XYZ file of N, CA, C and O in Angstrom:
572
model
N 0.846 -1.175 0.000
C 0.000 0.000 0.000
C 0.892 1.239 0.000
O 1.831 1.340 0.769
N 0.588 2.175 -0.868
C 1.391 3.394 -0.940
C 0.862 4.427 0.036
O -0.324 4.434 0.385
N 1.753 5.300 0.444
C 1.364 6.372 1.360
C 0.452 7.355 0.625
O 0.624 7.588 -0.573
N -0.537 7.903 1.328
C -1.428 8.861 0.672
C -0.664 10.112 0.259
O 0.305 10.501 0.894
N -1.101 10.697 -0.835
C -0.484 11.927 -1.318
C -0.837 13.063 -0.361
O -1.996 13.231 -0.005
N 0.145 13.849 0.092
C -0.146 14.939 1.018
C -1.154 15.923 0.414
O -1.118 16.208 -0.776
N -2.038 16.403 1.256
C -3.040 17.368 0.823
C -2.929 18.631 1.664
O -2.140 18.707 2.592
N -3.747 19.604 1.346
C -3.752 20.842 2.108
C -2.414 21.549 1.991
O -1.782 21.560 0.934
N -1.981 22.161 3.091
C -0.731 22.916 3.086
C 0.483 22.034 2.814
O 1.529 22.527 2.415
N 0.380 20.744 3.048
C 1.512 19.837 2.833
C 1.638 19.381 1.386
O 2.553 18.651 1.044
N 0.739 19.814 0.521
C 0.748 19.398 -0.878
C 1.993 19.946 -1.582
O 2.191 21.159 -1.653
N 2.849 19.088 -2.124
C 4.067 19.565 -2.777
C 3.804 20.414 -4.013
O 4.613 21.263 -4.367
N 2.672 20.215 -4.660
C 2.351 21.053 -5.823
C 2.073 22.492 -5.399
O 2.388 23.429 -6.128
N 1.507 22.650 -4.216
C 1.270 23.985 -3.668
C 2.608 24.670 -3.377
O 2.777 25.862 -3.658
N 3.561 23.906 -2.869
C 4.898 24.448 -2.630
C 5.526 24.896 -3.940
O 6.106 25.992 -4.021
N 5.403 24.086 -4.970
C 5.964 24.435 -6.274
C 5.336 25.724 -6.793
O 6.038 26.635 -7.246
N 4.017 25.820 -6.709
C 3.315 27.010 -7.198
C 3.762 28.269 -6.439
O 4.070 29.292 -7.045
N 3.838 28.172 -5.120
C 4.208 29.350 -4.342
C 5.699 29.671 -4.429
O 6.096 30.813 -4.226
N 6.520 28.704 -4.759
C 7.935 29.015 -4.988
C 8.075 29.855 -6.246
O 8.874 30.793 -6.305
N 7.269 29.543 -7.257
C 7.270 30.339 -8.493
C 6.720 31.735 -8.207
O 7.270 32.738 -8.681
N 5.664 31.808 -7.407
C 5.108 33.113 -7.022
C 6.162 33.941 -6.297
O 6.287 35.150 -6.528
N 6.952 33.313 -5.427
C 7.998 34.031 -4.690
C 9.026 34.633 -5.647
O 9.456 35.780 -5.474
N 9.418 33.881 -6.665
C 10.396 34.390 -7.643
C 9.791 35.544 -8.439
O 10.437 36.593 -8.608
N 8.570 35.386 -8.898
C 7.913 36.454 -9.662
C 7.734 37.692 -8.778
O 7.965 38.828 -9.218
N 7.357 37.482 -7.532
C 7.193 38.590 -6.590
C 8.521 39.309 -6.370
O 8.564 40.542 -6.299
N 9.602 38.548 -6.282
C 10.928 39.155 -6.141
C 11.287 39.999 -7.345
O 11.801 41.120 -7.207
N 11.010 39.488 -8.540
C 11.302 40.259 -9.757
C 10.444 41.522 -9.827
O 10.933 42.595 -10.198
N 9.178 41.407 -9.444
C 8.300 42.580 -9.437
C 8.782 43.606 -8.413
O 8.710 44.821 -8.659
N 9.311 43.127 -7.282
C 9.817 44.033 -6.246
C 11.076 44.762 -6.711
O 11.281 45.924 -6.344
N 11.907 44.086 -7.486
C 13.077 44.755 -8.051
C 12.624 45.906 -8.943
O 13.119 47.031 -8.846
N 11.649 45.627 -9.802
C 11.162 46.639 -10.730
C 10.494 47.799 -9.994
O 10.831 48.960 -10.212
N 9.544 47.487 -9.098
C 8.799 48.562 -8.431
C 9.688 49.361 -7.481
O 9.634 50.595 -7.459
N 10.514 48.670 -6.711
C 11.419 49.378 -5.798
C 12.471 50.167 -6.543
O 12.777 51.311 -6.194
N 13.010 49.558 -7.593
C 14.018 50.250 -8.396
C 13.460 51.489 -9.068
O 14.124 52.534 -9.138
N 12.228 51.400 -9.534
C 11.590 52.551 -10.170
C 11.362 53.666 -9.153
O 11.633 54.839 -9.433
N 10.878 53.294 -7.962
C 10.624 54.297 -6.921
C 11.916 54.952 -6.440
O 11.943 56.142 -6.112
N 12.996 54.181 -6.412
C 14.269 54.711 -5.904
C 15.117 55.392 -6.974
O 15.726 56.432 -6.714
N 15.170 54.784 -8.152
C 16.119 55.233 -9.166
C 15.481 55.634 -10.494
O 16.193 56.010 -11.426
N 14.167 55.504 -10.574
C 13.488 55.778 -11.830
C 13.481 57.254 -12.184
O 13.980 58.102 -11.436
N 12.903 57.567 -13.332
C 12.826 58.965 -13.743
C 12.012 59.782 -12.730
O 11.207 59.237 -11.975
N 12.232 61.061 -12.738
C 11.577 61.945 -11.770
C 10.058 61.782 -11.797
O 9.410 61.770 -10.755
N 9.498 61.629 -12.987
C 8.049 61.461 -13.107
C 7.576 60.223 -12.340
O 6.556 60.264 -11.658
N 8.316 59.128 -12.442
C 7.957 57.895 -11.726
C 8.051 58.103 -10.221
O 7.209 57.608 -9.464
N 9.063 58.833 -9.784
C 9.219 59.082 -8.358
C 8.099 59.972 -7.833
O 7.604 59.767 -6.727
N 7.669 60.919 -8.635
C 6.545 61.772 -8.246
C 5.269 60.943 -8.154
O 4.492 61.085 -7.211
N 5.061 60.074 -9.131
C 3.875 59.209 -9.122
C 3.865 58.260 -7.920
O 2.800 57.855 -7.456
N 5.048 57.899 -7.424
C 5.130 57.015 -6.259
C 4.551 57.691 -5.021
O 4.083 57.028 -4.101
N 4.577 59.006 -5.002
C 3.980 59.741 -3.890
C 4.839 59.737 -2.650
O 6.068 59.668 -2.722
N 4.173 59.786 -1.502
C 4.854 59.847 -0.210
C 5.262 58.445 0.245
O 4.600 57.834 1.087
N 6.318 57.963 -0.341
C 6.801 56.628 0.026
C 7.445 56.688 1.406
O 7.896 57.744 1.858
N 7.465 55.556 2.067
C 8.185 55.423 3.333
C 9.558 54.891 2.943
O 9.692 53.724 2.564
N 10.581 55.760 3.006
C 11.880 55.399 2.423
C 12.449 54.056 2.892
O 12.883 53.250 2.062
N 12.442 53.779 4.185
C 13.058 52.527 4.643
C 12.252 51.309 4.199
O 12.809 50.230 4.034
N 10.954 51.482 3.972
C 10.134 50.369 3.469
C 10.503 50.076 2.017
O 10.665 48.912 1.632
N 10.651 51.132 1.224
C 11.027 50.935 -0.184
C 12.401 50.279 -0.275
O 12.599 49.344 -1.050
N 13.359 50.749 0.519
C 14.698 50.151 0.507
C 14.661 48.691 0.966
O 15.307 47.827 0.373
N 13.898 48.409 2.014
C 13.775 47.029 2.497
C 13.231 46.122 1.397
O 13.765 45.034 1.146
N 12.162 46.565 0.754
C 11.546 45.747 -0.292
C 12.461 45.594 -1.503
O 12.547 44.511 -2.089
N 13.162 46.656 -1.857
C 14.079 46.585 -2.995
C 15.253 45.657 -2.685
O 15.570 44.762 -3.473
N 15.881 45.847 -1.543
C 17.032 45.003 -1.187
C 16.608 43.565 -0.905
O 17.349 42.622 -1.187
N 15.411 43.389 -0.364
C 14.915 42.047 -0.076
C 14.491 41.270 -1.305
O 14.385 40.040 -1.264
N 14.275 41.960 -2.408
C 13.778 41.281 -3.608
C 14.707 40.163 -4.077
O 14.239 39.104 -4.507
N 15.990 40.362 -3.975
C 16.934 39.299 -4.343
C 16.823 38.104 -3.412
O 16.927 36.950 -3.843
N 16.565 38.389 -2.146
C 16.389 37.313 -1.164
C 15.104 36.543 -1.465
O 15.059 35.324 -1.326
N 14.057 37.260 -1.909
C 12.806 36.593 -2.282
C 13.065 35.592 -3.416
O 12.535 34.474 -3.403
N 13.860 36.016 -4.380
C 14.164 35.154 -5.532
C 14.961 33.927 -5.091
O 14.654 32.802 -5.487
N 15.953 34.139 -4.241
C 16.756 33.016 -3.731
C 15.862 32.045 -2.959
O 15.953 30.821 -3.142
N 14.986 32.577 -2.110
C 14.084 31.711 -1.340
C 13.172 30.926 -2.285
O 12.966 29.718 -2.100
N 12.629 31.596 -3.295
C 11.745 30.912 -4.241
C 12.446 29.792 -4.984
O 11.895 28.691 -5.137
N 13.660 30.055 -5.430
C 14.428 29.015 -6.135
C 14.738 27.851 -5.184
O 14.603 26.681 -5.554
N 15.130 28.173 -3.963
C 15.413 27.122 -2.981
C 14.183 26.298 -2.645
O 14.263 25.071 -2.510
N 13.030 26.950 -2.541
C 11.793 26.217 -2.263
C 11.398 25.340 -3.443
O 10.915 24.217 -3.258
N 11.598 25.852 -4.642
C 11.287 25.060 -5.843
C 12.104 23.763 -5.845
O 11.619 22.710 -6.251
N 13.339 23.875 -5.376
C 14.228 22.700 -5.322
C 14.079 21.935 -4.005
O 14.793 20.983 -3.765
N 13.167 22.384 -3.164
C 12.818 21.759 -1.891
C 13.985 21.669 -0.900
O 14.159 20.665 -0.216
N 14.755 22.733 -0.804
C 15.823 22.795 0.181
C 15.251 23.251 1.517
O 14.487 24.214 1.580
N 15.648 22.566 2.583
C 15.177 22.918 3.933
C 15.548 24.350 4.300
O 14.766 25.056 4.928
N 16.747 24.790 3.916
C 17.178 26.139 4.281
C 16.254 27.206 3.695
O 16.116 28.294 4.257
N 15.610 26.898 2.594
C 14.726 27.873 1.955
C 13.467 28.109 2.792
O 12.944 29.223 2.823
N 12.995 27.073 3.470
C 11.850 27.253 4.372
C 12.243 28.158 5.537
O 11.466 29.016 5.959
N 13.453 27.982 6.031
C 13.952 28.855 7.096
C 14.115 30.278 6.579
O 13.758 31.243 7.269
N 14.623 30.419 5.363
C 14.770 31.749 4.777
C 13.410 32.419 4.608
O 13.262 33.624 4.867
N 12.403 31.670 4.208
C 11.051 32.224 4.085
C 10.557 32.728 5.440
O 9.933 33.795 5.531
N 10.862 31.990 6.498
C 10.469 32.416 7.834
C 11.207 33.695 8.242
O 10.616 34.606 8.817
N 12.483 33.776 7.910
C 13.262 34.981 8.207
C 12.683 36.179 7.449
O 12.561 37.281 8.001
N 12.314 35.975 6.195
C 11.693 37.046 5.397
C 10.394 37.492 6.064
O 10.124 38.700 6.177
N 9.595 36.538 6.508
C 8.327 36.866 7.171
C 8.577 37.698 8.422
O 7.940 38.741 8.625
N 9.497 37.269 9.255
C 9.794 37.983 10.500
C 10.330 39.381 10.208
O 9.906 40.365 10.821
N 11.240 39.483 9.252
C 11.800 40.794 8.894
C 10.714 41.720 8.357
O 10.688 42.923 8.670
N 9.799 41.176 7.568
C 8.705 41.975 7.015
C 7.790 42.482 8.123
O 7.371 43.647 8.111
N 7.508 41.643 9.103
C 6.685 42.058 10.246
C 7.391 43.177 11.017
O 6.756 44.173 11.402
N 8.685 43.045 11.224
C 9.444 44.080 11.944
C 9.382 45.407 11.186
O 9.163 46.478 11.793
N 9.569 45.372 9.874
C 9.502 46.593 9.061
C 8.087 47.172 9.093
O 7.904 48.397 9.161
N 7.093 46.319 9.071
C 5.701 46.770 9.136
C 5.437 47.499 10.465
O 4.799 48.561 10.500
N 5.930 46.941 11.547
C 5.778 47.579 12.864
C 6.519 48.915 12.881
O 5.988 49.931 13.371
N 7.734 48.941 12.351
C 8.501 50.193 12.286
C 7.751 51.226 11.448
O 7.731 52.425 11.785
N 7.113 50.771 10.371
C 6.340 51.681 9.532
C 5.163 52.262 10.315
O 4.843 53.452 10.187
N 4.531 51.450 11.148
C 3.417 51.942 11.968
C 3.888 53.056 12.897
O 3.231 54.100 13.015
N 5.035 52.849 13.525
C 5.588 53.903 14.386
C 5.894 55.157 13.574
O 5.633 56.273 14.009
N 6.451 54.977 12.403
C 6.777 56.088 11.501
C 5.509 56.883 11.166
O 5.496 58.108 11.209
N 4.441 56.180 10.849
C 3.178 56.831 10.507
C 2.606 57.567 11.718
O 2.116 58.697 11.605
N 2.683 56.938 12.886
C 2.134 57.561 14.098
C 2.885 58.823 14.509
O 2.368 59.628 15.276
N 4.085 59.017 13.995
C 4.818 60.260 14.281
C 4.307 61.417 13.434
O 4.743 62.544 13.598
N 3.399 61.110 12.518
C 2.836 62.147 11.664
C 3.521 62.266 10.318
O 3.240 63.190 9.551
N 4.406 61.342 10.014
C 5.112 61.381 8.732
C 4.145 61.099 7.580
O 3.154 60.386 7.735
N 4.449 61.675 6.441
C 3.631 61.459 5.245
C 3.822 60.025 4.746
O 4.921 59.470 4.827
N 2.742 59.451 4.233
C 2.792 58.092 3.687
C 1.628 57.918 2.724
O 0.683 58.696 2.721
N 1.725 56.896 1.919
C 0.637 56.528 1.013
C -0.147 55.387 1.652
O 0.450 54.417 2.132
N -1.459 55.482 1.635
C -2.296 54.421 2.216
C -2.041 53.085 1.525
O -2.100 52.027 2.160
N -1.712 53.137 0.244
C -1.472 51.882 -0.485
C -0.257 51.130 0.063
O -0.143 49.923 -0.119
N 0.634 51.853 0.755
C 1.797 51.196 1.367
C 1.343 50.250 2.468
O 1.912 49.164 2.638
N 0.322 50.647 3.209
C -0.210 49.760 4.252
C -0.778 48.496 3.606
O -0.526 47.385 4.078
N -1.514 48.666 2.527
C -2.052 47.503 1.820
C -0.959 46.617 1.263
O -1.030 45.384 1.351
N 0.068 47.248 0.698
C 1.173 46.474 0.121
C 1.927 45.695 1.198
O 2.279 44.528 0.995
N 2.143 46.321 2.348
C 2.846 45.618 3.419
C 1.974 44.524 4.034
O 2.484 43.473 4.436
N 0.676 44.752 4.088
C -0.233 43.709 4.573
C -0.172 42.501 3.636
O -0.041 41.355 4.085
N -0.239 42.768 2.336
C -0.157 41.692 1.348
C 1.187 40.972 1.448
O 1.242 39.733 1.465
N 2.280 41.728 1.502
C 3.629 41.149 1.559
C 3.776 40.269 2.801
O 4.305 39.160 2.732
N 3.302 40.755 3.931
C 3.401 39.993 5.182
C 2.581 38.705 5.087
O 3.064 37.619 5.448
N 1.344 38.821 4.605
C 0.481 37.637 4.488
C 1.061 36.627 3.494
O 1.051 35.418 3.755
N 1.573 37.125 2.363
C 2.145 36.227 1.354
C 3.300 35.432 1.937
O 3.351 34.207 1.810
N 4.240 36.108 2.599
C 5.412 35.397 3.126
C 5.057 34.492 4.303
O 5.650 33.422 4.463
N 4.065 34.885 5.095
C 3.612 33.992 6.173
C 3.015 32.722 5.565
O 3.298 31.611 6.025
N 2.222 32.885 4.521
C 1.601 31.746 3.848
C 2.671 30.865 3.197
O 2.618 29.632 3.317
N 3.637 31.473 2.526
C 4.724 30.696 1.900
C 5.488 29.918 2.962
O 5.827 28.746 2.764
N 5.739 30.551 4.091
C 6.456 29.878 5.184
C 5.678 28.658 5.671
O 6.252 27.570 5.843
N 4.378 28.816 5.885
C 3.547 27.692 6.347
C 3.561 26.562 5.331
O 3.769 25.388 5.685
N 3.356 26.900 4.072
C 3.350 25.883 3.014
C 4.693 25.157 2.955
O 4.752 23.935 2.880
N 5.778 25.928 2.991
C 7.113 25.336 2.894
C 7.385 24.391 4.055
O 7.854 23.265 3.857
N 7.077 24.823 5.268
C 7.355 23.986 6.434
C 6.515 22.699 6.391
O 7.016 21.622 6.680
N 5.248 22.834 6.032
C 4.362 21.657 5.987
C 4.767 20.693 4.865
O 4.847 19.495 5.083
N 5.007 21.235 3.671
C 5.346 20.372 2.530
C 6.678 19.669 2.749
O 6.806 18.471 2.467
N 7.665 20.383 3.254
C 8.969 19.761 3.469
C 8.920 18.759 4.623
O 9.569 17.724 4.567
N 8.138 19.061 5.646
C 7.983 18.117 6.757
C 7.273 16.845 6.300
O 7.529 15.758 6.815
N 6.390 16.994 5.296
C 5.661 15.828 4.764
C 6.495 15.049 3.756
O 6.030 14.064 3.196
N 7.714 15.519 3.511
C 8.604 14.784 2.611
C 8.537 15.180 1.163
O 8.708 14.333 0.295
N 8.274 16.442 0.879
C 8.247 16.895 -0.513
C 9.645 16.759 -1.107
O 10.561 17.475 -0.748
N 9.795 15.774 -1.963
C 11.070 15.528 -2.622
C 10.875 15.685 -4.117
O 9.734 15.765 -4.589
N 11.937 15.719 -4.891
C 11.773 15.854 -6.338
C 10.842 14.811 -6.939
O 10.171 15.062 -7.915
N 10.745 13.650 -6.329
C 9.897 12.596 -6.885
C 8.419 12.763 -6.540
O 7.579 12.072 -7.083
N 8.091 13.666 -5.612
C 6.691 13.830 -5.218
C 6.019 14.981 -5.955
O 4.835 15.190 -5.791
N 6.752 15.726 -6.755
C 6.178 16.840 -7.496
C 6.226 16.513 -8.974
O 7.282 16.270 -9.540
N 5.087 16.482 -9.598
C 4.995 16.133 -11.030
C 4.474 17.299 -11.803
O 3.689 18.045 -11.402
């Protein structure tokens, strides 16, 4: 009798899908952060009242997102840990942003939405990665 195929968060296909999402998200973060930081003046004006340390965090973290996504795609244990580190770092930056906003600093409301999405995405990726790898997601279990 063969072992049942993992379902739910432990499903290796879900890990594969979200590893690809992590890489695409990293590439999108390079583009959006790079445009906000180094783009033409018009693009920087359109970005509005960005929270500088949030933009830098997201831009610099984008390469780490890509590395984590590639590692998760290949089902490396260290990549699940890296996803957790990304989640924790994102939460810390989100909290710092809240303090920044409460001081009366200018910000864009969409930044709160973006950080909420980023935090939820990485928390979800972390859960999926830990469950799938704990269930034995190996190259032979993903088709």
